[in-house]
Coordinates of C-alpha atoms in Angstrom, one line a residue:
Chain A
M1 CA 0.1 0.3 0.0
K2 CA 1.5 2.9 -1.4
N3 CA -1.4 5.7 -2.0
V4 CA -4.6 6.2 0.3
V5 CA -7.2 8.7 -0.3
V6 CA -9.5 10.0 2.3
I7 CA -13.0 11.6 1.3
G8 CA -14.2 13.5 4.3
V9 CA -11.4 14.0 6.4
G10 CA -13.6 14.0 9.4
L11 CA -13.8 11.9 12.9
I12 CA -14.1 8.8 11.0
G13 CA -12.1 9.5 7.9
G14 CA -9.1 11.7 9.7
S15 CA -9.0 8.7 12.8
F16 CA -8.4 5.6 9.3
A17 CA -5.6 8.4 8.1
L18 CA -4.2 8.5 11.9
D19 CA -4.3 5.2 12.2
I20 CA -3.1 3.7 8.3
K21 CA 0.0 6.5 8.8
N22 CA 0.9 5.1 12.1
K23 CA 0.9 1.4 10.9
F24 CA 2.6 2.0 7.8
P25 CA 4.7 5.4 7.6
D26 CA 5.5 4.8 4.4
V27 CA 2.1 5.4 3.5
T28 CA 0.9 8.6 1.4
I29 CA -2.2 10.0 2.8
Y30 CA -4.7 12.5 -0.1
G31 CA -7.3 14.2 1.6
I32 CA -10.7 15.2 -0.5
D33 CA -13.1 17.5 1.5
S34 CA -15.4 19.5 0.0
N35 CA -14.8 21.7 3.2
K36 CA -11.7 23.3 2.3
E37 CA -10.5 24.9 6.0
H38 CA -11.3 21.0 7.1
L39 CA -8.6 19.8 4.4
E40 CA -6.3 22.6 5.4
E41 CA -6.7 22.0 9.1
A42 CA -6.2 18.3 8.4
I43 CA -2.6 18.5 6.6
S44 CA -1.8 21.3 9.5
L45 CA -2.5 18.5 12.3
G46 CA -0.8 15.7 10.2
V47 CA -3.8 14.1 9.6
I48 CA -3.4 13.7 5.8
D49 CA -0.4 14.4 3.6
A50 CA -1.8 16.5 0.7
E51 CA -4.6 17.0 -0.8
I52 CA -6.0 15.5 -4.3
S53 CA -9.0 15.4 -6.7
I54 CA -11.5 13.2 -8.0
N55 CA -9.8 12.7 -11.6
Q56 CA -6.4 11.9 -9.6
L57 CA -7.2 8.5 -8.4
S58 CA -6.0 6.0 -11.2
K59 CA -3.1 5.5 -9.4
V60 CA -4.4 4.9 -5.4
D61 CA -4.3 1.6 -3.6
L62 CA -7.2 2.3 -1.4
V63 CA -10.0 4.7 -1.2
I64 CA -11.8 5.6 2.1
I65 CA -15.1 7.2 1.5
A66 CA -16.2 9.2 4.9
I67 CA -19.0 11.8 4.1
P68 CA -23.0 11.9 5.1
V69 CA -24.7 9.6 3.6
D70 CA -26.0 11.4 0.8
A71 CA -23.1 12.8 -0.5
T72 CA -21.7 9.6 -0.6
L73 CA -25.0 8.4 -3.2
V74 CA -23.5 11.2 -5.6
L75 CA -19.7 10.5 -5.1
L76 CA -19.0 6.8 -5.1
P77 CA -20.5 6.2 -8.9
E78 CA -17.9 9.2 -9.8
V79 CA -15.0 7.6 -7.9
L80 CA -15.6 4.1 -9.4
D81 CA -15.8 5.6 -12.7
N82 CA -11.6 7.2 -11.7
V83 CA -10.1 4.3 -10.0
A84 CA -8.1 1.1 -11.9
G85 CA -9.1 -2.5 -11.4
N86 CA -7.0 -3.1 -8.2
T87 CA -7.8 -0.2 -6.3
I88 CA -10.4 -0.7 -3.0
V89 CA -12.7 1.5 -2.4
F90 CA -14.9 1.5 0.5
D91 CA -17.4 3.7 2.2
V92 CA -17.7 4.3 6.2
G93 CA -21.8 5.6 6.5
S94 CA -24.4 4.3 8.3
T95 CA -27.1 3.3 6.0
K96 CA -26.3 0.4 3.7
E97 CA -29.1 -0.1 1.2
D98 CA -29.4 2.5 -0.6
I99 CA -25.8 2.6 -1.5
C100 CA -25.3 -0.7 -2.6
L101 CA -28.4 -0.2 -4.9
K102 CA -27.2 2.9 -6.4
V103 CA -23.7 1.0 -7.1
K104 CA -25.7 -2.0 -8.2
N105 CA -24.5 -2.5 -11.8
H106 CA -21.3 0.2 -11.9
P107 CA -19.2 -1.6 -14.2
N108 CA -16.3 -1.0 -11.0
R109 CA -18.6 -2.4 -8.5
R110 CA -16.1 -5.0 -7.8
N111 CA -13.9 -2.6 -6.6
Y112 CA -16.3 -1.9 -3.7
L113 CA -17.1 -2.9 -0.5
A114 CA -20.2 -1.7 1.9
V115 CA -18.6 -1.1 4.7
H116 CA -19.9 0.3 8.1
P117 CA -17.4 0.7 11.3
I118 CA -19.7 0.6 14.7
A119 CA -17.0 3.7 16.0
G120 CA -17.3 7.2 16.4
T121 CA -18.2 9.6 19.1
E122 CA -20.6 13.0 19.0
F123 CA -17.4 15.3 17.6
S124 CA -16.8 16.1 14.0
G125 CA -14.3 17.8 11.8
P126 CA -10.5 16.5 11.3
S127 CA -9.7 17.9 14.9
A128 CA -11.9 15.5 16.3
A129 CA -9.8 12.4 14.6
I130 CA -8.2 10.1 17.0
K131 CA -5.7 7.3 17.0
G132 CA -7.1 3.9 17.7
L133 CA -10.6 4.2 17.5
F134 CA -11.3 1.0 15.6
Q135 CA -9.3 -1.0 18.3
N136 CA -11.7 -4.2 19.1
K137 CA -14.7 -2.0 17.2
T138 CA -16.8 -4.1 15.3
N139 CA -17.1 -3.2 11.5
I140 CA -20.1 -4.3 9.8
I141 CA -19.1 -5.7 5.8
C142 CA -22.6 -5.7 3.3
E143 CA -22.8 -7.7 0.4
V144 CA -19.1 -8.9 0.9
E145 CA -19.5 -11.5 -2.6
E146 CA -19.9 -8.4 -4.5
T147 CA -16.4 -7.0 -4.3
A148 CA -13.4 -8.5 -5.8
F149 CA -12.0 -11.4 -4.0
K150 CA -8.6 -9.6 -3.7
L151 CA -9.6 -6.5 -3.1
Q152 CA -11.6 -8.3 0.1
E153 CA -8.4 -9.9 1.1
K154 CA -6.9 -6.3 1.0
A155 CA -9.6 -4.4 3.2
L156 CA -9.5 -7.4 5.6
A157 CA -5.7 -7.0 6.0
L158 CA -6.2 -3.4 6.9
F159 CA -8.9 -3.8 9.4
S160 CA -7.2 -6.6 10.7
D161 CA -4.3 -4.1 11.2
L162 CA -6.7 -1.5 12.7
G163 CA -7.7 -4.1 15.5
M164 CA -11.6 -4.1 14.2
R165 CA -13.9 -7.6 14.3
I166 CA -15.7 -8.0 11.1
R167 CA -19.4 -9.2 11.2
Y168 CA -21.2 -9.7 7.4
M169 CA -24.6 -9.0 7.1
N170 CA -27.1 -8.4 4.0
P171 CA -27.9 -4.2 3.3
K172 CA -30.9 -4.8 4.9
A173 CA -31.0 -6.4 7.9
H174 CA -27.8 -3.8 8.7
D175 CA -30.1 -0.6 8.2
K176 CA -33.1 -2.2 10.3
H177 CA -31.0 -3.2 13.2
I178 CA -29.0 -0.5 13.1
A179 CA -31.9 1.8 13.4
Y180 CA -32.7 0.3 16.9
V181 CA -29.3 0.5 18.0
S182 CA -28.3 3.5 16.6
H183 CA -30.3 5.6 14.6
L184 CA -33.6 5.6 17.3
S185 CA -31.1 6.4 19.9
H186 CA -30.0 9.6 18.4
I187 CA -33.5 10.5 18.1
S188 CA -34.5 9.9 21.4
S189 CA -31.1 11.9 22.5
F190 CA -32.4 14.7 20.3
M191 CA -35.7 14.9 21.5
L192 CA -34.8 14.8 25.3
G193 CA -32.5 17.5 25.0
K194 CA -35.3 19.5 22.6
T195 CA -37.9 18.6 25.7
V196 CA -35.4 20.1 28.1
I197 CA -34.4 22.8 26.9
E198 CA -38.0 24.2 26.2
K199 CA -39.2 24.0 29.7
E200 CA -35.8 26.0 31.0
K201 CA -35.9 28.5 29.9
N202 CA -33.7 29.8 32.3
E203 CA -30.7 27.5 32.0
R204 CA -28.9 28.2 35.2
D205 CA -31.6 25.7 36.5
I206 CA -30.4 22.9 34.4
F207 CA -26.8 23.8 34.7
D208 CA -27.1 23.1 38.2
M209 CA -29.5 20.4 38.9
A210 CA -28.3 18.1 36.0
G211 CA -26.2 15.2 36.8
S212 CA -24.1 12.9 34.8
G213 CA -27.5 11.1 33.9
F214 CA -28.9 13.2 31.9
E215 CA -25.2 14.2 30.6
S216 CA -24.9 10.2 29.6
T217 CA -28.5 10.3 28.2
V218 CA -28.2 13.7 26.0
R219 CA -24.7 12.9 25.0
L220 CA -25.6 12.5 21.2
A221 CA -27.5 15.6 21.1
K222 CA -24.3 16.8 20.6
S223 CA -23.5 15.3 17.0
S224 CA -23.7 16.6 13.5
P225 CA -27.5 17.3 11.8
A226 CA -25.4 17.4 8.4
M227 CA -24.4 14.1 9.0
W228 CA -27.8 12.3 10.5
T229 CA -30.3 14.4 8.3
P230 CA -29.4 12.3 5.6
I231 CA -29.4 8.6 7.4
F232 CA -32.7 9.5 9.0
K233 CA -34.2 9.8 5.1
Q234 CA -32.1 7.2 3.5
N235 CA -33.7 4.9 6.9
K236 CA -37.0 6.3 7.2
T237 CA -39.0 3.1 6.4
N238 CA -36.7 1.2 9.2
V239 CA -36.1 4.4 11.9
I240 CA -40.5 5.2 12.1
E241 CA -40.6 2.1 12.9
T242 CA -38.5 2.3 16.2
L243 CA -40.3 5.6 16.8
D244 CA -43.7 4.2 16.8
E245 CA -42.5 1.6 18.7
Y246 CA -40.8 3.8 21.3
I247 CA -43.3 6.4 21.7
N248 CA -45.9 3.4 22.2
N249 CA -43.7 1.7 25.1
L250 CA -43.3 5.5 26.5
K251 CA -47.1 6.2 26.0
H252 CA -48.0 3.0 27.8
F253 CA -45.3 3.6 30.8
K254 CA -47.0 6.5 31.0
S255 CA -51.2 5.2 31.1
L256 CA -49.5 2.8 34.0
M257 CA -48.8 5.7 35.5
E258 CA -51.5 7.8 35.3
K259 CA -53.3 4.8 36.1
D260 CA -51.3 4.4 39.7
D261 CA -50.3 1.2 38.6
F262 CA -46.7 0.9 40.1
Q263 CA -46.2 -2.7 40.6
S264 CA -46.5 -2.5 36.7
V265 CA -44.1 0.6 36.5
Y266 CA -41.8 -1.8 38.8
Q267 CA -42.0 -4.2 36.6
E268 CA -41.1 -2.4 33.3
M269 CA -38.0 -1.4 34.7
E270 CA -37.0 -4.6 36.7
S271 CA -37.6 -6.8 33.1
T272 CA -35.5 -3.6 31.0
N273 CA -32.7 -4.1 33.4
Y274 CA -31.5 -7.5 31.4
I275 CA -30.1 -4.4 29.4
K276 CA -27.3 -5.0 32.0
Q277 CA -25.6 -8.6 30.4
I278 CA -26.0 -6.9 27.3
L279 CA -24.3 -4.1 27.9
N280 CA -21.8 -6.3 29.7
G281 CA -21.4 -7.8 26.1
I282 CA -20.5 -4.9 24.3
K283 CA -17.7 -4.2 26.9
Chain B
M1 CA -18.9 15.1 65.4
K2 CA -18.7 11.7 67.0
N3 CA -21.5 9.4 66.3
V4 CA -22.9 9.1 62.9
V5 CA -25.9 6.9 61.9
V6 CA -26.1 6.1 57.8
I7 CA -29.9 4.6 57.0
G8 CA -29.7 2.9 54.0
V9 CA -26.2 1.5 53.4
G10 CA -26.0 1.8 49.5
L11 CA -24.8 3.8 46.9
I12 CA -25.4 7.3 48.5
G13 CA -25.3 6.5 52.3
G14 CA -22.4 4.3 52.0
S15 CA -20.9 7.1 49.3
F16 CA -21.6 9.6 52.5
A17 CA -20.2 7.1 55.0
L18 CA -16.7 6.8 53.4
D19 CA -15.9 10.3 52.9
I20 CA -16.9 11.3 56.2
K21 CA -14.7 8.0 57.4
N22 CA -12.0 9.9 55.5
K23 CA -12.6 13.2 56.8
F24 CA -12.9 12.7 60.0
P25 CA -11.5 8.9 61.4
D26 CA -12.7 9.6 64.9
V27 CA -16.2 9.3 64.1
T28 CA -18.1 6.0 64.7
I29 CA -20.4 5.4 61.6
Y30 CA -23.7 3.4 62.5
G31 CA -25.9 1.5 59.8
I32 CA -29.7 0.8 60.0
D33 CA -30.4 -1.3 56.9
S34 CA -33.7 -3.8 56.2
N35 CA -31.5 -5.7 54.4
K36 CA -29.3 -8.1 56.4
E37 CA -26.9 -8.9 53.9
H38 CA -26.4 -5.0 52.6
L39 CA -25.6 -4.5 56.7
E40 CA -23.5 -7.4 56.6
E41 CA -21.8 -6.2 53.7
A42 CA -21.1 -2.8 54.5
I43 CA -19.3 -3.7 57.7
S44 CA -17.2 -6.0 56.2
L45 CA -16.5 -3.6 53.2
G46 CA -15.4 -1.0 56.3
V47 CA -18.1 1.3 54.8
I48 CA -19.5 1.3 58.2
D49 CA -18.4 0.3 61.4
A50 CA -21.4 -1.5 63.8
E51 CA -25.3 -1.7 63.1
I52 CA -27.3 0.0 65.3
S53 CA -31.1 0.8 65.8
I54 CA -33.7 3.3 65.3
N55 CA -34.6 3.7 69.1
Q56 CA -30.9 4.0 69.9
L57 CA -30.5 7.8 68.3
S58 CA -30.5 9.7 71.1
K59 CA -27.2 10.2 71.0
V60 CA -25.9 11.1 67.7
D61 CA -24.8 13.5 66.1
L62 CA -26.0 13.1 62.4
V63 CA -28.3 10.9 60.8
I64 CA -28.3 10.6 57.0
I65 CA -31.3 8.2 55.5
A66 CA -30.7 7.2 52.0
I67 CA -33.3 4.9 51.2
P68 CA -36.1 4.8 48.7
V69 CA -38.2 7.2 48.9
D70 CA -41.7 5.7 49.8
A71 CA -39.8 4.4 53.0
T72 CA -38.4 7.5 53.8
L73 CA -41.8 9.0 54.0
V74 CA -42.8 6.3 56.8
L75 CA -39.4 6.3 58.9
L76 CA -38.4 9.8 59.1
P77 CA -41.0 11.1 61.0
E78 CA -39.7 7.9 63.1
V79 CA -35.9 9.0 63.3
L80 CA -37.6 12.7 64.4
D81 CA -39.3 11.0 67.2
N82 CA -36.3 9.3 68.4
V83 CA -33.8 12.1 68.2
A84 CA -32.0 14.9 70.7
G85 CA -32.3 18.3 70.2
N86 CA -28.8 18.4 68.8
T87 CA -29.0 16.1 66.1
I88 CA -29.4 17.1 62.3
V89 CA -31.3 14.7 60.0
F90 CA -30.9 15.0 56.4
D91 CA -32.5 12.8 53.6
V92 CA -30.8 12.4 50.3
G93 CA -33.9 11.6 48.0
S94 CA -35.1 12.6 44.9
T95 CA -38.4 14.4 45.5
K96 CA -38.9 16.5 48.1
E97 CA -42.0 18.0 48.1
D98 CA -44.2 15.1 49.8
I99 CA -41.5 14.4 52.5
C100 CA -41.1 18.3 53.4
L101 CA -45.1 18.2 53.6
K102 CA -45.0 15.1 56.2
V103 CA -43.0 16.5 58.6
K104 CA -44.4 20.2 58.3
N105 CA -45.9 19.9 61.7
H106 CA -43.5 17.5 63.4
P107 CA -42.6 18.5 66.7
N108 CA -38.7 18.3 65.5
R109 CA -39.1 19.3 62.5
R110 CA -36.0 21.9 62.8
N111 CA -33.5 19.1 63.2
Y112 CA -35.0 18.0 59.6
L113 CA -33.0 19.1 56.4
A114 CA -34.5 18.2 53.2
V115 CA -31.4 17.9 50.5
H116 CA -30.4 16.2 47.2
P117 CA -27.2 16.0 46.4
I118 CA -27.1 15.2 42.3
A119 CA -24.7 12.9 42.1
G120 CA -24.7 8.8 42.0
T121 CA -24.1 6.3 39.5
E122 CA -26.4 3.4 38.0
F123 CA -25.6 1.0 40.4
S124 CA -26.7 0.0 43.8
G125 CA -25.8 -1.5 47.2
P126 CA -22.9 -1.0 50.2
S127 CA -20.8 -2.1 46.8
A128 CA -21.4 0.6 44.8
A129 CA -20.5 3.3 47.1
I130 CA -17.2 5.6 46.1
K131 CA -15.5 8.0 47.9
G132 CA -15.2 11.7 46.5
L133 CA -18.7 10.8 45.1
F134 CA -19.5 14.0 45.9
Q135 CA -16.4 16.1 45.2
N136 CA -17.9 19.4 43.0
K137 CA -21.2 18.0 43.0
T138 CA -24.7 20.0 43.4
N139 CA -26.4 19.8 46.3
I140 CA -29.8 21.1 46.4
I141 CA -31.3 22.2 50.0
C142 CA -34.9 22.6 50.4
E143 CA -36.9 24.8 52.9
V144 CA -34.1 25.7 54.7
E145 CA -35.4 28.0 56.6
E146 CA -37.3 25.3 58.7
T147 CA -34.3 23.4 59.7
A148 CA -32.5 25.1 62.6
F149 CA -30.1 27.7 62.0
K150 CA -27.2 26.1 64.3
L151 CA -28.0 22.3 62.8
Q152 CA -28.0 23.7 59.4
E153 CA -24.3 25.2 59.9
K154 CA -23.4 21.2 60.7
A155 CA -24.5 20.5 57.7
L156 CA -23.3 22.9 55.6
A157 CA -20.3 22.4 57.0
L158 CA -19.8 19.0 56.5
F159 CA -21.4 19.5 52.4
S160 CA -18.4 21.8 52.0
D161 CA -15.9 19.4 53.7
L162 CA -17.2 16.7 51.1
G163 CA -16.5 19.6 48.4
M164 CA -20.5 20.0 46.9
R165 CA -21.6 22.7 45.8
I166 CA -24.8 24.6 47.7
R167 CA -28.3 25.7 45.6
Y168 CA -31.8 26.6 47.5
M169 CA -34.9 25.6 46.3
N170 CA -38.5 25.5 47.1
P171 CA -39.7 21.5 47.3
K172 CA -41.9 22.7 44.5
A173 CA -39.7 24.0 42.1
H174 CA -36.7 21.5 42.5
D175 CA -39.4 18.8 42.2
K176 CA -40.6 20.0 38.7
H177 CA -37.5 20.5 37.6
I178 CA -35.6 17.7 38.4
A179 CA -38.6 15.9 36.3
Y180 CA -37.5 17.0 33.3
V181 CA -33.4 16.7 33.9
S182 CA -33.0 13.4 35.7
H183 CA -36.8 11.6 36.0
L184 CA -37.4 12.1 32.4
S185 CA -33.9 10.8 31.1
H186 CA -34.7 7.5 33.5
I187 CA -38.0 6.8 31.8
S188 CA -36.5 7.4 28.1
S189 CA -33.4 5.4 29.0
F190 CA -35.8 2.3 30.2
M191 CA -37.9 2.5 27.6
L192 CA -35.5 2.8 24.6
G193 CA -33.8 -0.2 26.6
K194 CA -37.0 -2.0 26.3
T195 CA -38.0 -1.3 22.8
V196 CA -34.9 -2.8 21.3
I197 CA -34.5 -5.5 23.8
E198 CA -38.1 -6.4 22.6
K199 CA -36.9 -6.4 18.4
E200 CA -33.9 -7.5 18.4
K201 CA -35.0 -10.8 20.2
N202 CA -31.7 -12.7 18.4
E203 CA -29.7 -10.3 21.3
R204 CA -25.8 -11.2 19.1
D205 CA -27.4 -8.7 17.2
I206 CA -27.7 -6.0 19.2
F207 CA -24.3 -7.1 21.1
D208 CA -22.3 -6.4 17.6
M209 CA -23.8 -3.6 16.8
A210 CA -24.4 -1.2 19.4
G211 CA -21.9 0.9 20.2
S212 CA -20.7 3.8 23.0
G213 CA -23.5 5.6 21.4
F214 CA -26.5 3.2 22.4
E215 CA -24.5 2.2 25.7
S216 CA -24.7 6.1 26.6
T217 CA -28.2 6.6 25.6
V218 CA -29.4 3.5 27.5
R219 CA -27.0 3.4 30.3
L220 CA -29.7 4.6 33.2
A221 CA -31.7 1.9 32.4
K222 CA -29.5 -0.4 34.6
S223 CA -30.8 1.7 38.0
S224 CA -32.6 -0.3 40.5
P225 CA -36.6 -0.2 39.9
A226 CA -37.1 -0.1 43.8
M227 CA -35.5 3.1 44.5
W228 CA -37.2 4.7 40.6
T229 CA -40.8 3.4 41.2
P230 CA -41.3 5.1 44.3
I231 CA -39.6 8.3 42.8
F232 CA -42.1 8.5 40.1
K233 CA -45.1 7.7 42.0
Q234 CA -44.0 10.6 44.7
N235 CA -43.2 13.0 41.3
K236 CA -46.6 11.7 39.7
T237 CA -47.8 14.7 37.9
N238 CA -44.2 16.3 36.8
V239 CA -43.4 13.3 35.3
I240 CA -46.5 12.7 32.8
E241 CA -45.9 16.8 32.2
T242 CA -42.3 15.9 31.3
L243 CA -43.3 12.7 29.4
D244 CA -46.5 14.3 27.4
E245 CA -43.7 17.4 26.3
Y246 CA -41.3 14.4 25.4
I247 CA -43.7 12.1 23.3
N248 CA -45.4 14.8 21.7
N249 CA -41.4 16.2 20.6
L250 CA -40.9 12.8 19.2
K251 CA -44.1 12.5 17.5
H252 CA -43.4 15.5 16.3
F253 CA -39.9 14.6 14.7
K254 CA -41.9 11.3 13.3
S255 CA -44.1 13.6 11.6
L256 CA -41.4 15.6 9.7
M257 CA -39.8 12.7 8.8
E258 CA -43.2 11.0 7.3
K259 CA -43.6 14.2 5.3
D260 CA -40.4 14.0 4.1
D261 CA -39.4 17.6 5.3
F262 CA -35.9 16.6 6.3
Q263 CA -34.9 20.7 6.1
S264 CA -37.1 20.5 9.7
V265 CA -35.9 17.2 10.5
Y266 CA -32.5 19.1 10.3
Q267 CA -33.2 22.4 12.2
E268 CA -34.8 20.2 14.8
M269 CA -31.2 18.6 15.5
E270 CA -29.5 22.2 14.7
S271 CA -30.8 23.8 17.5
T272 CA -31.0 21.0 20.1
N273 CA -27.0 20.9 19.4
Y274 CA -27.1 24.1 22.1
I275 CA -27.3 21.3 24.4
K276 CA -23.3 21.6 24.3
Q277 CA -22.7 25.1 25.9
I278 CA -25.3 23.6 28.4
L279 CA -23.2 20.4 29.0
N280 CA -20.2 22.6 29.0
G281 CA -21.4 23.9 31.8
I282 CA -22.0 20.8 34.2
K283 CA -18.7 19.8 33.8

């Protein structure tokens, strides 16, 4: 591996760049970003080595696309138009069905691997990039059979070098499950933040009374709307389904309280304590 | 201060015991707990020194009541019946209106201080007690004027020794605000956990796909139902109000998605990003 291109030099793209540079000091890492300031910042932070443009991809070994999922739909076909046969291209988006469909019939489909690393923070931009972000994280790969075998191998070797564990899944199942364990969490957090902000016009009251529990629950409400809006758009059907179920569960909890059925309120919480075992598994 | 009694030797009571022991090595700390195993565990962990019973409180300097808020309603009057004039008694419950009302006309009302330290974790029991838990945490005191001045002074000196900052509030305002920044967070977290558990019958899928975002959002769903059920019961009206607003915000978000109004979805998130400033204030 000699030349790597990172499209989108933010949290995820930048973290890939840092780890690749760390493992393979001789690799040159080029960046592409619609935000010129981010590009300059990424160079000055040492996240990437230099700028490149999309029609200069013919001699690169690896292209990582780490931009909002709506932009990926536009850019991935263009990237595939420009790469040579031995270039592996992967995206890292939080939705997989639309993107796989988009390039289904592209002549260079076999250069592409659909990837979703379950890693990140609520921050964004090149300064949010972190060394070792992917260590011990799950990396979901979709439709692996559509990618050329030799290029799969290259990508898997990299993921292994970065410490990731691999799970294979079809794009439809990916989008459905991820709606529950990621997309819904973000909406619940944003709406919790909204509810509290609306009510507490005097923010000193929040400031002083909120503890670590509140902080933990609304942490995701710091996330980037530019990244999350297209995710919700592309995964609309699944996300609406999770929202329906979540809202129904909240309404049911409220109705138990209204009926003074606190024995059932207790049982609702007790049975959900089972989440402990699941979370222990994540660690 | 020579003799301190902690009623409820769990996370909060135990953490007070550890800090008091640390600051005042000569103090003897006695424990009362309806759970005999917890009492023995607290002694063997060095959280408390010995057991005591409720009719032996006449010679103690300080009684800390750190039990579920329904049990506090029953026990606080009994404790006040048994203490001498120079004993300060405080509870640490997450609701304040009912408890203040309960002892409003108690002859020893002036021995009691209504306290709510904004500190804790999702764990419980004596082994969950942590040294330094209260350092830099907010401590809300309600109806301070109802407590004897000399006893206020004693309590405030202790809170200061433990590193807490004080905020005064009336019980009604406390219960209303805390419903937003604490009680609602717990329900949103429990119901999120419930929604995901119900859907993902095959838990391996959660295990592998859930990241730190999900973990952060459902952390509070590990909390103790025995502690939280009576809080929701005592703060029913305020909690139902917050739930109504939260559910309405979620429904609105869903309707924007259904209408494909993703510009408004973006704006909802962007305006809630303001939570960053508020959370920076908490740190």
